[in-house]
Amino acid sequence: MSASARLLRLVSVLSARPSWTNHELAERLDVTERTVRRDIAKLRELGYGIESGAGPWGGYRLRRDSALPPLNLDDEEALAVAVALRETALTGTLGSDQAALSALLKLQGLLPRHIASRLAEFDAAVEQTPRAGEDPVSSKVLLELAGACRGEVRIGLSYRDRLDRASVREVDPYRLVRTRNRWYLVAMDVVRGQWRTFRADRVTGVERTGAPTAISDPPDAARLVAEMLTSNYPVYATVRLAVPLHRARQLVPPGAGLHEPDGPDVTVITLGGNDLDELVTRLLRLATPVRVLAPAELRDAFRARLAALLVEEPSG
């Protein structure tokens, strides 16, 4: 998890109940207690009122009167927020409810003239094209799902599957994951007793049952979605890249492959494709040294492709 994502998650956790010990926060965020202390200090620098009690069980408390500090953005922050809202409004990531566009218009009216000018320059230089395969999801649905995850409450999920069959699933929501231009809900299917992934754009209704969730030993939500997305290919490859994990995830997004660190500077990736030729093309586009671990047929396909590329044309 990036530092920014971790800070956002920490604020969310602190808001969920009156007090947390350092140890509880470390377990909830899957980080060290030292990291929690450092992140608490960073949030205080950003204006969040976080109180700490004395002793090992004193805990941290987010003051309710400062859960949302006054909005005071510097130039780069204002431009970053405006660009992000513009992207959301134009791509329809949150559906057609125009919430992002409304927020963007309000923000533009508050921006200093020189920042508004920079944003205008950005607008003039950028062309927006539709993203293939992207299905917008209503921000109302996302907020309901996120609220259920945070509130740890069981829900009745009205859902339409890929064959457009309607059903109502009783689930314990755990996390929302965005990858490959889609949102996915990771939840425990109560009836089946299995962890499942649900596309948020196929959710037609969310109803809270009032019962608390019964989640134990939750999975890595992002990995579960990645496994689901890479589980239906006829051909798979396992390769070794001499790059650290964070760089490997930039080259092959989590939704396109499964990543396993092999030391601090090496990552093993499993990815799927429709045939060996497609995998060769994808791996060559990484523009970084690749060691093919399996299958052997992929190594042969690599050699054949490279031999064809290196054939010299006869001299005239």
mmCIF file of C-alpha atoms in Angstrom:
data_model
loop_
_atom_site.group_PDB
_atom_site.id
_atom_site.type_symbol
_atom_site.label_atom_id
_atom_site.label_comp_id
_atom_site.label_asym_id
_atom_site.label_seq_id
_atom_site.Cartn_x
_atom_site.Cartn_y
_atom_site.Cartn_z
ATOM 1 C CA MET A 1 0.000 0.000 0.000
ATOM 2 C CA SER A 2 1.337 3.437 -0.924
ATOM 3 C CA ALA A 3 1.907 6.029 1.811
ATOM 4 C CA SER A 4 -1.010 8.151 0.552
ATOM 5 C CA ALA A 5 -3.401 5.191 0.463
ATOM 6 C CA ARG A 6 -2.232 4.156 3.925
ATOM 7 C CA LEU A 7 -2.959 7.610 5.365
ATOM 8 C CA LEU A 8 -6.446 7.626 3.860
ATOM 9 C CA ARG A 9 -7.067 4.171 5.263
ATOM 10 C CA LEU A 10 -5.790 5.262 8.690
ATOM 11 C CA VAL A 11 -8.230 8.200 8.803
ATOM 12 C CA SER A 12 -11.058 5.835 7.861
ATOM 13 C CA VAL A 13 -10.136 3.356 10.590
ATOM 14 C CA LEU A 14 -9.752 6.073 13.235
ATOM 15 C CA SER A 15 -13.219 7.388 12.360
ATOM 16 C CA ALA A 16 -14.834 3.963 12.751
ATOM 17 C CA ARG A 17 -14.779 3.936 16.566
ATOM 18 C CA PRO A 18 -13.770 6.203 19.480
ATOM 19 C CA SER A 19 -10.343 4.774 20.311
ATOM 20 C CA TRP A 20 -7.642 2.459 18.934
ATOM 21 C CA THR A 21 -4.418 1.236 20.470
ATOM 22 C CA ASN A 22 -1.238 1.377 18.428
ATOM 23 C CA HIS A 23 -1.175 -2.419 18.275
ATOM 24 C CA GLU A 24 -4.768 -2.606 17.000
ATOM 25 C CA LEU A 25 -4.080 -0.050 14.283
ATOM 26 C CA ALA A 26 -0.930 -1.883 13.206
ATOM 27 C CA GLU A 27 -2.860 -5.151 12.909
ATOM 28 C CA ARG A 28 -5.769 -3.524 11.071
ATOM 29 C CA LEU A 29 -3.493 -1.804 8.547
ATOM 30 C CA ASP A 30 -0.992 -4.701 8.344
ATOM 31 C CA VAL A 31 1.979 -2.450 9.152
ATOM 32 C CA THR A 32 4.416 -2.083 12.034
ATOM 33 C CA GLU A 33 3.600 -0.064 15.146
ATOM 34 C CA ARG A 34 6.468 2.261 14.231
ATOM 35 C CA THR A 35 4.771 2.959 10.893
ATOM 36 C CA VAL A 36 1.523 3.767 12.722
ATOM 37 C CA ARG A 37 3.297 6.312 14.932
ATOM 38 C CA ARG A 38 4.937 7.900 11.913
ATOM 39 C CA ASP A 39 1.623 8.086 10.027
ATOM 40 C CA ILE A 40 -0.157 9.570 13.062
ATOM 41 C CA ALA A 41 2.506 12.276 13.182
ATOM 42 C CA LYS A 42 1.996 12.947 9.457
ATOM 43 C CA LEU A 43 -1.769 13.286 9.877
ATOM 44 C CA ARG A 44 -1.233 15.761 12.707
ATOM 45 C CA GLU A 45 1.013 17.799 10.406
ATOM 46 C CA LEU A 46 -1.826 17.799 7.855
ATOM 47 C CA GLY A 47 -4.224 19.282 10.417
ATOM 48 C CA TYR A 48 -6.047 16.276 11.838
ATOM 49 C CA GLY A 49 -6.705 16.521 15.568
ATOM 50 C CA ILE A 50 -5.562 13.160 16.906
ATOM 51 C CA GLU A 51 -5.341 12.734 20.660
ATOM 52 C CA SER A 52 -3.304 10.040 22.375
ATOM 53 C CA GLY A 53 -3.783 8.664 25.874
ATOM 54 C CA ALA A 54 -0.971 7.873 28.281
ATOM 55 C CA GLY A 55 0.274 4.319 28.800
ATOM 56 C CA PRO A 56 0.334 1.305 26.495
ATOM 57 C CA TRP A 57 -3.475 1.083 26.383
ATOM 58 C CA GLY A 58 -4.157 4.800 26.060
ATOM 59 C CA GLY A 59 -4.860 4.606 22.362
ATOM 60 C CA TYR A 60 -5.426 7.192 19.657
ATOM 61 C CA ARG A 61 -8.638 9.188 19.224
ATOM 62 C CA LEU A 62 -9.705 11.337 16.291
ATOM 63 C CA ARG A 63 -11.359 14.492 17.601
ATOM 64 C CA ARG A 64 -14.810 14.736 16.078
ATOM 65 C CA ASP A 65 -14.518 18.482 15.602
ATOM 66 C CA SER A 66 -11.489 18.011 13.372
ATOM 67 C CA ALA A 67 -12.360 14.874 11.413
ATOM 68 C CA LEU A 68 -12.339 17.071 8.294
ATOM 69 C CA PRO A 69 -9.773 19.873 8.581
ATOM 70 C CA PRO A 70 -10.335 23.140 6.718
ATOM 71 C CA LEU A 71 -9.620 22.800 2.988
ATOM 72 C CA ASN A 72 -6.404 24.679 2.412
ATOM 73 C CA LEU A 73 -4.735 23.497 -0.781
ATOM 74 C CA ASP A 74 -1.441 24.704 -2.164
ATOM 75 C CA ASP A 75 -1.030 25.216 -5.918
ATOM 76 C CA GLU A 76 0.044 21.662 -6.748
ATOM 77 C CA GLU A 77 -2.643 20.125 -4.534
ATOM 78 C CA ALA A 78 -5.392 22.265 -6.085
ATOM 79 C CA LEU A 79 -4.274 21.374 -9.595
ATOM 80 C CA ALA A 80 -4.048 17.653 -8.696
ATOM 81 C CA VAL A 81 -7.598 17.653 -7.291
ATOM 82 C CA ALA A 82 -8.953 19.518 -10.325
ATOM 83 C CA VAL A 83 -7.252 17.146 -12.791
ATOM 84 C CA ALA A 84 -8.524 14.081 -10.894
ATOM 85 C CA LEU A 85 -12.079 15.429 -10.854
ATOM 86 C CA ARG A 86 -11.825 16.250 -14.563
ATOM 87 C CA GLU A 87 -10.702 12.701 -15.330
ATOM 88 C CA THR A 88 -13.566 11.243 -13.283
ATOM 89 C CA ALA A 89 -16.148 13.523 -14.894
ATOM 90 C CA LEU A 90 -15.029 12.856 -18.480
ATOM 91 C CA THR A 91 -14.529 9.094 -18.194
ATOM 92 C CA GLY A 92 -17.782 8.437 -16.366
ATOM 93 C CA THR A 93 -16.024 6.373 -13.732
ATOM 94 C CA LEU A 94 -18.861 7.099 -11.296
ATOM 95 C CA GLY A 95 -21.678 6.846 -13.800
ATOM 96 C CA SER A 96 -23.788 9.681 -15.164
ATOM 97 C CA ASP A 97 -24.874 11.372 -11.940
ATOM 98 C CA GLN A 98 -22.573 14.359 -12.664
ATOM 99 C CA ALA A 99 -21.264 14.488 -9.078
ATOM 100 C CA ALA A 100 -17.639 14.827 -10.200
ATOM 101 C CA LEU A 101 -18.530 17.477 -12.798
ATOM 102 C CA SER A 102 -20.469 19.484 -10.199
ATOM 103 C CA ALA A 103 -17.554 19.295 -7.751
ATOM 104 C CA LEU A 104 -15.116 20.306 -10.488
ATOM 105 C CA LEU A 105 -17.173 23.365 -11.445
ATOM 106 C CA LYS A 106 -17.384 24.443 -7.800
ATOM 107 C CA LEU A 107 -13.646 23.976 -7.329
ATOM 108 C CA GLN A 108 -12.809 25.935 -10.485
ATOM 109 C CA GLY A 109 -14.734 28.890 -9.097
ATOM 110 C CA LEU A 110 -12.516 28.863 -5.988
ATOM 111 C CA LEU A 111 -9.151 28.378 -7.696
ATOM 112 C CA PRO A 112 -6.669 31.251 -7.801
ATOM 113 C CA ARG A 113 -6.395 32.794 -11.244
ATOM 114 C CA HIS A 114 -2.949 31.372 -11.999
ATOM 115 C CA ILE A 115 -4.082 27.831 -11.073
ATOM 116 C CA ALA A 116 -7.268 28.185 -13.139
ATOM 117 C CA SER A 117 -5.066 29.296 -16.014
ATOM 118 C CA ARG A 118 -2.853 26.214 -15.689
ATOM 119 C CA LEU A 119 -5.931 23.989 -15.663
ATOM 120 C CA ALA A 120 -7.219 25.714 -18.792
ATOM 121 C CA GLU A 121 -3.877 25.023 -20.473
ATOM 122 C CA PHE A 122 -4.220 21.370 -19.456
ATOM 123 C CA ASP A 123 -7.753 21.206 -20.905
ATOM 124 C CA ALA A 124 -6.577 22.711 -24.182
ATOM 125 C CA ALA A 125 -3.752 20.194 -24.564
ATOM 126 C CA VAL A 126 -5.585 16.968 -23.650
ATOM 127 C CA GLU A 127 -7.980 14.915 -25.772
ATOM 128 C CA GLN A 128 -10.197 12.401 -23.984
ATOM 129 C CA THR A 129 -11.066 9.053 -25.570
ATOM 130 C CA PRO A 130 -13.437 6.421 -24.184
ATOM 131 C CA ARG A 131 -11.843 3.553 -22.297
ATOM 132 C CA ALA A 132 -12.609 0.210 -23.869
ATOM 133 C CA GLY A 133 -14.594 -2.153 -21.700
ATOM 134 C CA GLU A 134 -15.292 0.357 -18.949
ATOM 135 C CA ASP A 135 -18.729 0.079 -17.361
ATOM 136 C CA PRO A 136 -19.601 3.069 -15.177
ATOM 137 C CA VAL A 137 -20.990 2.497 -11.716
ATOM 138 C CA SER A 138 -23.214 4.890 -9.794
ATOM 139 C CA SER A 139 -21.473 6.840 -7.058
ATOM 140 C CA LYS A 140 -24.536 6.100 -4.882
ATOM 141 C CA VAL A 141 -23.858 2.358 -5.176
ATOM 142 C CA LEU A 142 -20.162 2.835 -4.441
ATOM 143 C CA LEU A 143 -20.926 4.921 -1.358
ATOM 144 C CA GLU A 144 -23.401 2.328 -0.084
ATOM 145 C CA LEU A 145 -20.909 -0.503 -0.623
ATOM 146 C CA ALA A 146 -18.065 1.448 0.961
ATOM 147 C CA GLY A 147 -20.259 2.366 3.918
ATOM 148 C CA ALA A 148 -21.217 -1.269 4.429
ATOM 149 C CA CYS A 149 -17.543 -2.309 4.307
ATOM 150 C CA ARG A 150 -16.570 0.341 6.808
ATOM 151 C CA GLY A 151 -19.554 -0.282 9.067
ATOM 152 C CA GLU A 152 -18.924 -4.038 8.985
ATOM 153 C CA VAL A 153 -22.613 -4.750 8.387
ATOM 154 C CA ARG A 154 -24.140 -7.657 6.433
ATOM 155 C CA ILE A 155 -26.047 -6.672 3.289
ATOM 156 C CA GLY A 156 -28.495 -8.077 0.782
ATOM 157 C CA LEU A 157 -26.858 -7.545 -2.608
ATOM 158 C CA SER A 158 -29.181 -7.323 -5.622
ATOM 159 C CA TYR A 159 -26.970 -8.487 -8.481
ATOM 160 C CA ARG A 160 -27.067 -9.367 -12.187
ATOM 161 C CA ASP A 161 -24.421 -11.843 -13.349
ATOM 162 C CA ARG A 162 -22.655 -11.959 -16.726
ATOM 163 C CA LEU A 163 -25.651 -13.796 -18.219
ATOM 164 C CA ASP A 164 -27.955 -11.008 -16.933
ATOM 165 C CA ARG A 165 -29.564 -13.315 -14.372
ATOM 166 C CA ALA A 166 -30.898 -11.446 -11.340
ATOM 167 C CA SER A 167 -30.394 -12.685 -7.787
ATOM 168 C CA VAL A 168 -30.117 -11.409 -4.228
ATOM 169 C CA ARG A 169 -26.994 -12.503 -2.344
ATOM 170 C CA GLU A 170 -26.531 -12.212 1.405
ATOM 171 C CA VAL A 171 -22.911 -11.137 1.823
ATOM 172 C CA ASP A 172 -20.464 -9.768 4.369
ATOM 173 C CA PRO A 173 -18.718 -6.913 2.504
ATOM 174 C CA TYR A 174 -14.994 -6.499 3.063
ATOM 175 C CA ARG A 175 -13.258 -4.266 0.488
ATOM 176 C CA LEU A 176 -13.771 -2.358 -2.769
ATOM 177 C CA VAL A 177 -11.053 -2.860 -5.391
ATOM 178 C CA ARG A 178 -10.603 -0.854 -8.590
ATOM 179 C CA THR A 179 -8.603 -2.445 -11.379
ATOM 180 C CA ARG A 180 -8.803 -2.746 -15.151
ATOM 181 C CA ASN A 181 -11.160 0.255 -15.214
ATOM 182 C CA ARG A 182 -13.766 -1.506 -13.076
ATOM 183 C CA TRP A 183 -14.819 -1.590 -9.425
ATOM 184 C CA TYR A 184 -15.144 -4.930 -7.614
ATOM 185 C CA LEU A 185 -16.648 -5.755 -4.225
ATOM 186 C CA VAL A 186 -14.814 -8.453 -2.290
ATOM 187 C CA ALA A 187 -17.242 -10.115 0.112
ATOM 188 C CA MET A 188 -18.006 -13.344 1.915
ATOM 189 C CA ASP A 189 -21.024 -15.105 0.390
ATOM 190 C CA VAL A 190 -22.850 -16.086 3.576
ATOM 191 C CA VAL A 191 -24.865 -18.966 2.065
ATOM 192 C CA ARG A 192 -21.959 -20.535 0.174
ATOM 193 C CA GLY A 193 -19.362 -19.755 2.804
ATOM 194 C CA GLN A 194 -16.912 -18.565 0.126
ATOM 195 C CA TRP A 195 -15.056 -15.375 -0.637
ATOM 196 C CA ARG A 196 -16.423 -13.913 -3.867
ATOM 197 C CA THR A 197 -15.866 -10.909 -6.117
ATOM 198 C CA PHE A 198 -18.787 -8.888 -7.503
ATOM 199 C CA ARG A 199 -18.586 -6.273 -10.248
ATOM 200 C CA ALA A 200 -19.986 -3.067 -8.795
ATOM 201 C CA ASP A 201 -21.543 -2.000 -12.106
ATOM 202 C CA ARG A 202 -23.742 -5.128 -11.911
ATOM 203 C CA VAL A 203 -25.055 -4.251 -8.440
ATOM 204 C CA THR A 204 -28.630 -2.986 -8.696
ATOM 205 C CA GLY A 205 -29.378 -2.582 -4.998
ATOM 206 C CA VAL A 206 -27.831 -2.672 -1.525
ATOM 207 C CA GLU A 207 -29.933 -3.337 1.577
ATOM 208 C CA ARG A 208 -28.450 -3.454 5.064
ATOM 209 C CA THR A 209 -29.759 -6.348 7.137
ATOM 210 C CA GLY A 210 -28.738 -4.885 10.490
ATOM 211 C CA ALA A 211 -26.674 -7.956 11.328
ATOM 212 C CA PRO A 212 -22.912 -7.501 11.873
ATOM 213 C CA THR A 213 -20.451 -9.195 9.554
ATOM 214 C CA ALA A 214 -18.769 -12.412 10.641
ATOM 215 C CA ILE A 215 -15.412 -12.055 8.901
ATOM 216 C CA SER A 216 -12.395 -14.022 10.058
ATOM 217 C CA ASP A 217 -9.069 -14.509 8.285
ATOM 218 C CA PRO A 218 -9.907 -12.127 5.404
ATOM 219 C CA PRO A 219 -8.026 -12.497 2.111
ATOM 220 C CA ASP A 220 -5.787 -10.050 0.287
ATOM 221 C CA ALA A 221 -8.637 -8.323 -1.569
ATOM 222 C CA ALA A 222 -6.532 -7.004 -4.466
ATOM 223 C CA ARG A 223 -4.929 -10.412 -4.986
ATOM 224 C CA LEU A 224 -8.306 -12.166 -4.938
ATOM 225 C CA VAL A 225 -9.550 -9.878 -7.713
ATOM 226 C CA ALA A 226 -6.330 -10.421 -9.675
ATOM 227 C CA GLU A 227 -6.690 -14.197 -9.352
ATOM 228 C CA MET A 228 -10.267 -13.974 -10.594
ATOM 229 C CA LEU A 229 -9.270 -11.854 -13.595
ATOM 230 C CA THR A 230 -6.411 -14.161 -14.576
ATOM 231 C CA SER A 231 -8.185 -17.486 -14.018
ATOM 232 C CA ASN A 232 -9.860 -17.968 -17.402
ATOM 233 C CA TYR A 233 -7.003 -18.052 -19.906
ATOM 234 C CA PRO A 234 -6.042 -21.099 -21.993
ATOM 235 C CA VAL A 235 -2.300 -20.370 -21.632
ATOM 236 C CA TYR A 236 -0.263 -19.164 -18.646
ATOM 237 C CA ALA A 237 3.322 -18.001 -18.201
ATOM 238 C CA THR A 238 5.529 -17.613 -15.162
ATOM 239 C CA VAL A 239 8.356 -15.130 -15.635
ATOM 240 C CA ARG A 240 11.076 -13.534 -13.524
ATOM 241 C CA LEU A 241 11.787 -9.801 -13.730
ATOM 242 C CA ALA A 242 14.875 -8.233 -12.199
ATOM 243 C CA VAL A 243 12.875 -5.348 -10.725
ATOM 244 C CA PRO A 244 11.418 -4.744 -7.232
ATOM 245 C CA LEU A 245 7.768 -5.498 -6.527
ATOM 246 C CA HIS A 246 6.503 -1.910 -6.855
ATOM 247 C CA ARG A 247 8.142 -1.551 -10.266
ATOM 248 C CA ALA A 248 6.806 -4.940 -11.421
ATOM 249 C CA ARG A 249 3.284 -3.816 -10.534
ATOM 250 C CA GLN A 250 3.779 -0.742 -12.701
ATOM 251 C CA LEU A 251 4.905 -2.894 -15.644
ATOM 252 C CA VAL A 252 2.191 -5.535 -15.159
ATOM 253 C CA PRO A 253 -0.805 -4.117 -13.247
ATOM 254 C CA PRO A 254 -2.185 -6.326 -10.440
ATOM 255 C CA GLY A 255 -5.329 -6.992 -12.479
ATOM 256 C CA ALA A 256 -3.221 -8.473 -15.281
ATOM 257 C CA GLY A 257 -0.975 -10.815 -13.294
ATOM 258 C CA LEU A 258 -0.070 -12.306 -9.932
ATOM 259 C CA HIS A 259 3.099 -10.961 -8.313
ATOM 260 C CA GLU A 260 5.425 -12.660 -5.848
ATOM 261 C CA PRO A 261 8.584 -10.905 -4.579
ATOM 262 C CA ASP A 262 11.741 -13.013 -4.873
ATOM 263 C CA GLY A 263 14.030 -10.883 -2.755
ATOM 264 C CA PRO A 264 14.160 -7.076 -2.668
ATOM 265 C CA ASP A 265 14.962 -6.572 -6.359
ATOM 266 C CA VAL A 266 13.330 -9.490 -8.154
ATOM 267 C CA THR A 267 9.660 -10.325 -8.821
ATOM 268 C CA VAL A 268 8.057 -13.479 -10.193
ATOM 269 C CA ILE A 269 4.854 -12.869 -12.192
ATOM 270 C CA THR A 270 2.204 -15.291 -13.434
ATOM 271 C CA LEU A 271 0.029 -14.002 -16.254
ATOM 272 C CA GLY A 272 -2.356 -15.482 -18.784
ATOM 273 C CA GLY A 273 -3.091 -15.065 -22.467
ATOM 274 C CA ASN A 274 -5.093 -16.494 -25.332
ATOM 275 C CA ASP A 275 -2.014 -18.043 -26.950
ATOM 276 C CA LEU A 276 1.786 -18.104 -26.764
ATOM 277 C CA ASP A 277 2.163 -15.418 -29.432
ATOM 278 C CA GLU A 278 0.068 -12.973 -27.369
ATOM 279 C CA LEU A 279 2.208 -13.645 -24.288
ATOM 280 C CA VAL A 280 5.425 -13.077 -26.260
ATOM 281 C CA THR A 281 4.082 -9.727 -27.477
ATOM 282 C CA ARG A 282 3.041 -8.635 -23.986
ATOM 283 C CA LEU A 283 6.385 -9.575 -22.458
ATOM 284 C CA LEU A 284 8.409 -7.856 -25.201
ATOM 285 C CA ARG A 285 6.428 -4.658 -24.588
ATOM 286 C CA LEU A 286 7.691 -4.587 -21.005
ATOM 287 C CA ALA A 287 11.048 -3.403 -22.375
ATOM 288 C CA THR A 288 12.927 -5.035 -19.525
ATOM 289 C CA PRO A 289 14.917 -8.291 -19.274
ATOM 290 C CA VAL A 290 12.618 -11.274 -18.744
ATOM 291 C CA ARG A 291 13.485 -14.817 -17.695
ATOM 292 C CA VAL A 292 10.802 -17.317 -18.691
ATOM 293 C CA LEU A 293 10.372 -19.933 -15.963
ATOM 294 C CA ALA A 294 7.465 -21.797 -17.576
ATOM 295 C CA PRO A 295 6.265 -23.128 -19.915
ATOM 296 C CA ALA A 296 9.149 -24.318 -22.080
ATOM 297 C CA GLU A 297 7.012 -23.730 -25.184
ATOM 298 C CA LEU A 298 7.014 -20.007 -24.399
ATOM 299 C CA ARG A 299 10.812 -19.936 -24.505
ATOM 300 C CA ASP A 300 10.664 -21.584 -27.943
ATOM 301 C CA ALA A 301 8.112 -18.995 -29.093
ATOM 302 C CA PHE A 302 10.403 -16.221 -27.856
ATOM 303 C CA ARG A 303 13.347 -17.630 -29.798
ATOM 304 C CA ALA A 304 11.257 -17.927 -32.949
ATOM 305 C CA ARG A 305 10.006 -14.340 -32.653
ATOM 306 C CA LEU A 306 13.504 -12.962 -32.055
ATOM 307 C CA ALA A 307 14.922 -14.992 -34.937
ATOM 308 C CA ALA A 308 12.271 -13.544 -37.242
ATOM 309 C CA LEU A 309 13.044 -10.012 -36.052
ATOM 310 C CA LEU A 310 16.774 -10.434 -36.555
ATOM 311 C CA VAL A 311 16.619 -11.852 -40.092
ATOM 312 C CA GLU A 312 18.595 -9.557 -42.354
ATOM 313 C CA GLU A 313 17.074 -8.528 -45.642
ATOM 314 C CA PRO A 314 19.120 -9.638 -48.651
ATOM 315 C CA SER A 315 21.261 -6.898 -50.117
ATOM 316 C CA GLY A 316 20.110 -5.512 -53.430
#
